[in-house]
Amino acid sequence: MSSARELTDAEYAALADFRHTLRQFQAFSEEQVAEFGLTPRQHQTLLAIRGAGSNPVAIGHIAERLFVKPHSASGLVVRLEALGLVARQSSPHDARQALIDLTPRAQDLLDRLSAVHRDEIVRMRPMLKRLLDTIA
């Protein structure tokens, strides 16, 4: 997996700056999410559901997208359900499987949060592009 050539000092600096920039975005995101009364994992769960588009979302999809075990994803869904942000229904193809969907309240919350995140990514884009161009 490693390339044959050694990294330059500029590439090391760019990698360090890239990691720092990612952490800045993550800190920004965590602060924004908290202002909306959510945890970062709850926000990621809502994004995973909405990001699936019109595809039905089961616990397995959420677990895969968040890099967690299915029982952890299930716990997240239970907490979001208690907050009135998601609803479960039985799959029409397999009654043992629950499909998860956002409630209108969750959709409104996610719309507002996502707009803030998009704006921050747009603001950071030139810096990220410069860093990626240095590494490539």
mmCIF file of C-alpha atoms in Angstrom:
data_model
loop_
_atom_site.group_PDB
_atom_site.id
_atom_site.type_symbol
_atom_site.label_atom_id
_atom_site.label_comp_id
_atom_site.label_asym_id
_atom_site.label_seq_id
_atom_site.Cartn_x
_atom_site.Cartn_y
_atom_site.Cartn_z
ATOM 1 C CA MET A 1 0.000 0.000 0.000
ATOM 2 C CA SER A 2 2.866 2.407 0.479
ATOM 3 C CA SER A 3 4.389 4.185 -2.492
ATOM 4 C CA ALA A 4 8.030 3.742 -3.409
ATOM 5 C CA ARG A 5 9.016 7.383 -2.948
ATOM 6 C CA GLU A 6 9.492 9.076 0.390
ATOM 7 C CA LEU A 7 7.261 11.911 1.491
ATOM 8 C CA THR A 8 8.585 15.431 1.314
ATOM 9 C CA ASP A 9 8.558 17.885 4.202
ATOM 10 C CA ALA A 10 5.810 19.793 2.378
ATOM 11 C CA GLU A 11 3.699 16.619 2.147
ATOM 12 C CA TYR A 12 4.147 15.937 5.865
ATOM 13 C CA ALA A 13 3.117 19.514 6.609
ATOM 14 C CA ALA A 14 0.102 19.184 4.303
ATOM 15 C CA LEU A 15 -0.941 15.897 5.929
ATOM 16 C CA ALA A 16 -0.674 17.489 9.374
ATOM 17 C CA ASP A 17 -2.640 20.525 8.202
ATOM 18 C CA PHE A 18 -5.248 18.303 6.550
ATOM 19 C CA ARG A 19 -5.798 16.332 9.770
ATOM 20 C CA HIS A 20 -5.997 19.592 11.713
ATOM 21 C CA THR A 21 -8.557 20.990 9.276
ATOM 22 C CA LEU A 22 -10.673 17.841 9.545
ATOM 23 C CA ARG A 23 -10.619 18.174 13.341
ATOM 24 C CA GLN A 24 -11.616 21.838 13.035
ATOM 25 C CA PHE A 25 -14.622 20.818 10.965
ATOM 26 C CA GLN A 26 -15.474 18.054 13.404
ATOM 27 C CA ALA A 27 -15.299 20.477 16.345
ATOM 28 C CA PHE A 28 -17.466 22.952 14.421
ATOM 29 C CA SER A 29 -19.963 20.191 13.675
ATOM 30 C CA GLU A 30 -20.080 18.954 17.267
ATOM 31 C CA GLU A 31 -20.764 22.503 18.498
ATOM 32 C CA GLN A 32 -23.544 23.061 15.961
ATOM 33 C CA VAL A 33 -25.156 19.701 16.677
ATOM 34 C CA ALA A 34 -25.118 20.370 20.429
ATOM 35 C CA GLU A 35 -26.915 23.683 19.857
ATOM 36 C CA PHE A 36 -29.700 21.653 18.252
ATOM 37 C CA GLY A 37 -29.824 19.279 21.229
ATOM 38 C CA LEU A 38 -28.265 16.280 19.506
ATOM 39 C CA THR A 39 -25.138 14.222 19.948
ATOM 40 C CA PRO A 40 -22.763 13.784 16.999
ATOM 41 C CA ARG A 41 -23.829 10.128 16.633
ATOM 42 C CA GLN A 42 -27.500 11.078 16.599
ATOM 43 C CA HIS A 43 -26.752 13.629 13.878
ATOM 44 C CA GLN A 44 -24.799 11.037 11.893
ATOM 45 C CA THR A 45 -27.707 8.624 12.230
ATOM 46 C CA LEU A 46 -30.176 11.175 10.887
ATOM 47 C CA LEU A 47 -27.788 11.925 8.014
ATOM 48 C CA ALA A 48 -27.385 8.220 7.229
ATOM 49 C CA ILE A 49 -31.151 7.818 7.026
ATOM 50 C CA ARG A 50 -31.672 10.940 4.904
ATOM 51 C CA GLY A 51 -28.622 10.170 2.775
ATOM 52 C CA ALA A 52 -30.168 6.870 1.695
ATOM 53 C CA GLY A 53 -32.700 8.847 -0.328
ATOM 54 C CA SER A 54 -35.793 6.841 -1.113
ATOM 55 C CA ASN A 55 -34.126 3.545 -0.216
ATOM 56 C CA PRO A 56 -35.539 1.833 2.874
ATOM 57 C CA VAL A 57 -33.186 2.096 5.852
ATOM 58 C CA ALA A 58 -32.697 -0.767 8.280
ATOM 59 C CA ILE A 59 -30.472 -0.964 11.341
ATOM 60 C CA GLY A 60 -27.760 -2.683 9.292
ATOM 61 C CA HIS A 61 -27.423 0.323 6.989
ATOM 62 C CA ILE A 62 -27.078 2.692 9.932
ATOM 63 C CA ALA A 63 -24.497 0.429 11.583
ATOM 64 C CA GLU A 64 -22.479 0.272 8.370
ATOM 65 C CA ARG A 65 -22.544 4.032 7.793
ATOM 66 C CA LEU A 66 -21.540 4.837 11.392
ATOM 67 C CA PHE A 67 -18.967 2.020 11.752
ATOM 68 C CA VAL A 68 -20.792 0.581 14.778
ATOM 69 C CA LYS A 69 -22.265 -2.787 15.678
ATOM 70 C CA PRO A 70 -25.965 -3.333 14.894
ATOM 71 C CA HIS A 71 -26.894 -3.337 18.595
ATOM 72 C CA SER A 72 -25.271 0.104 18.976
ATOM 73 C CA ALA A 73 -27.168 1.388 15.934
ATOM 74 C CA SER A 74 -30.362 -0.033 17.402
ATOM 75 C CA GLY A 75 -29.735 1.843 20.648
ATOM 76 C CA LEU A 76 -29.263 5.084 18.707
ATOM 77 C CA VAL A 77 -32.554 4.502 16.906
ATOM 78 C CA VAL A 78 -34.348 3.823 20.213
ATOM 79 C CA ARG A 79 -33.079 7.139 21.616
ATOM 80 C CA LEU A 80 -34.005 9.038 18.445
ATOM 81 C CA GLU A 81 -37.425 7.418 18.509
ATOM 82 C CA ALA A 82 -37.893 8.603 22.113
ATOM 83 C CA LEU A 83 -37.023 12.135 20.944
ATOM 84 C CA GLY A 84 -39.666 11.918 18.227
ATOM 85 C CA LEU A 85 -37.076 12.123 15.446
ATOM 86 C CA VAL A 86 -37.468 8.716 13.812
ATOM 87 C CA ALA A 87 -40.267 6.226 13.325
ATOM 88 C CA ARG A 88 -40.041 2.483 12.805
ATOM 89 C CA GLN A 89 -42.276 0.325 10.723
ATOM 90 C CA SER A 90 -42.116 -3.327 9.787
ATOM 91 C CA SER A 91 -40.667 -4.134 6.422
ATOM 92 C CA PRO A 92 -43.358 -5.232 3.965
ATOM 93 C CA HIS A 93 -40.963 -7.968 2.803
ATOM 94 C CA ASP A 94 -39.816 -9.252 6.211
ATOM 95 C CA ALA A 95 -41.867 -8.470 9.319
ATOM 96 C CA ARG A 96 -38.811 -9.223 11.497
ATOM 97 C CA GLN A 97 -36.971 -6.261 10.008
ATOM 98 C CA ALA A 98 -37.745 -2.695 11.029
ATOM 99 C CA LEU A 99 -37.370 0.154 8.575
ATOM 100 C CA ILE A 100 -36.423 3.533 9.954
ATOM 101 C CA ASP A 101 -37.654 6.870 8.634
ATOM 102 C CA LEU A 102 -37.266 10.480 9.712
ATOM 103 C CA THR A 103 -40.205 12.298 11.234
ATOM 104 C CA PRO A 104 -41.130 15.746 9.872
ATOM 105 C CA ARG A 105 -39.534 17.262 12.988
ATOM 106 C CA ALA A 106 -36.257 15.440 12.271
ATOM 107 C CA GLN A 107 -36.349 16.496 8.624
ATOM 108 C CA ASP A 108 -36.729 20.155 9.635
ATOM 109 C CA LEU A 109 -33.893 19.866 12.161
ATOM 110 C CA LEU A 110 -31.649 18.113 9.646
ATOM 111 C CA ASP A 111 -32.442 20.660 6.929
ATOM 112 C CA ARG A 112 -31.275 23.507 9.173
ATOM 113 C CA LEU A 113 -28.196 21.651 10.440
ATOM 114 C CA SER A 114 -27.178 20.529 6.970
ATOM 115 C CA ALA A 115 -27.393 24.058 5.574
ATOM 116 C CA VAL A 116 -25.005 25.260 8.296
ATOM 117 C CA HIS A 117 -22.627 22.367 7.580
ATOM 118 C CA ARG A 118 -22.755 22.957 3.831
ATOM 119 C CA ASP A 119 -21.891 26.629 4.339
ATOM 120 C CA GLU A 120 -18.897 25.696 6.486
ATOM 121 C CA ILE A 121 -17.655 23.193 3.902
ATOM 122 C CA VAL A 122 -17.971 25.837 1.180
ATOM 123 C CA ARG A 123 -15.973 28.224 3.385
ATOM 124 C CA MET A 124 -13.276 25.578 3.925
ATOM 125 C CA ARG A 125 -13.162 24.384 0.320
ATOM 126 C CA PRO A 126 -10.245 26.532 -0.912
ATOM 127 C CA MET A 127 -8.098 25.478 2.051
ATOM 128 C CA LEU A 128 -8.983 21.789 1.608
ATOM 129 C CA LYS A 129 -8.307 21.956 -2.128
ATOM 130 C CA ARG A 130 -4.914 23.560 -1.519
ATOM 131 C CA LEU A 131 -4.004 20.853 1.006
ATOM 132 C CA LEU A 132 -5.148 18.031 -1.255
ATOM 133 C CA ASP A 133 -3.258 19.492 -4.202
ATOM 134 C CA THR A 134 -0.092 19.575 -2.059
ATOM 135 C CA ILE A 135 -0.458 15.922 -1.107
ATOM 136 C CA ALA A 136 -1.332 14.642 -4.583
#
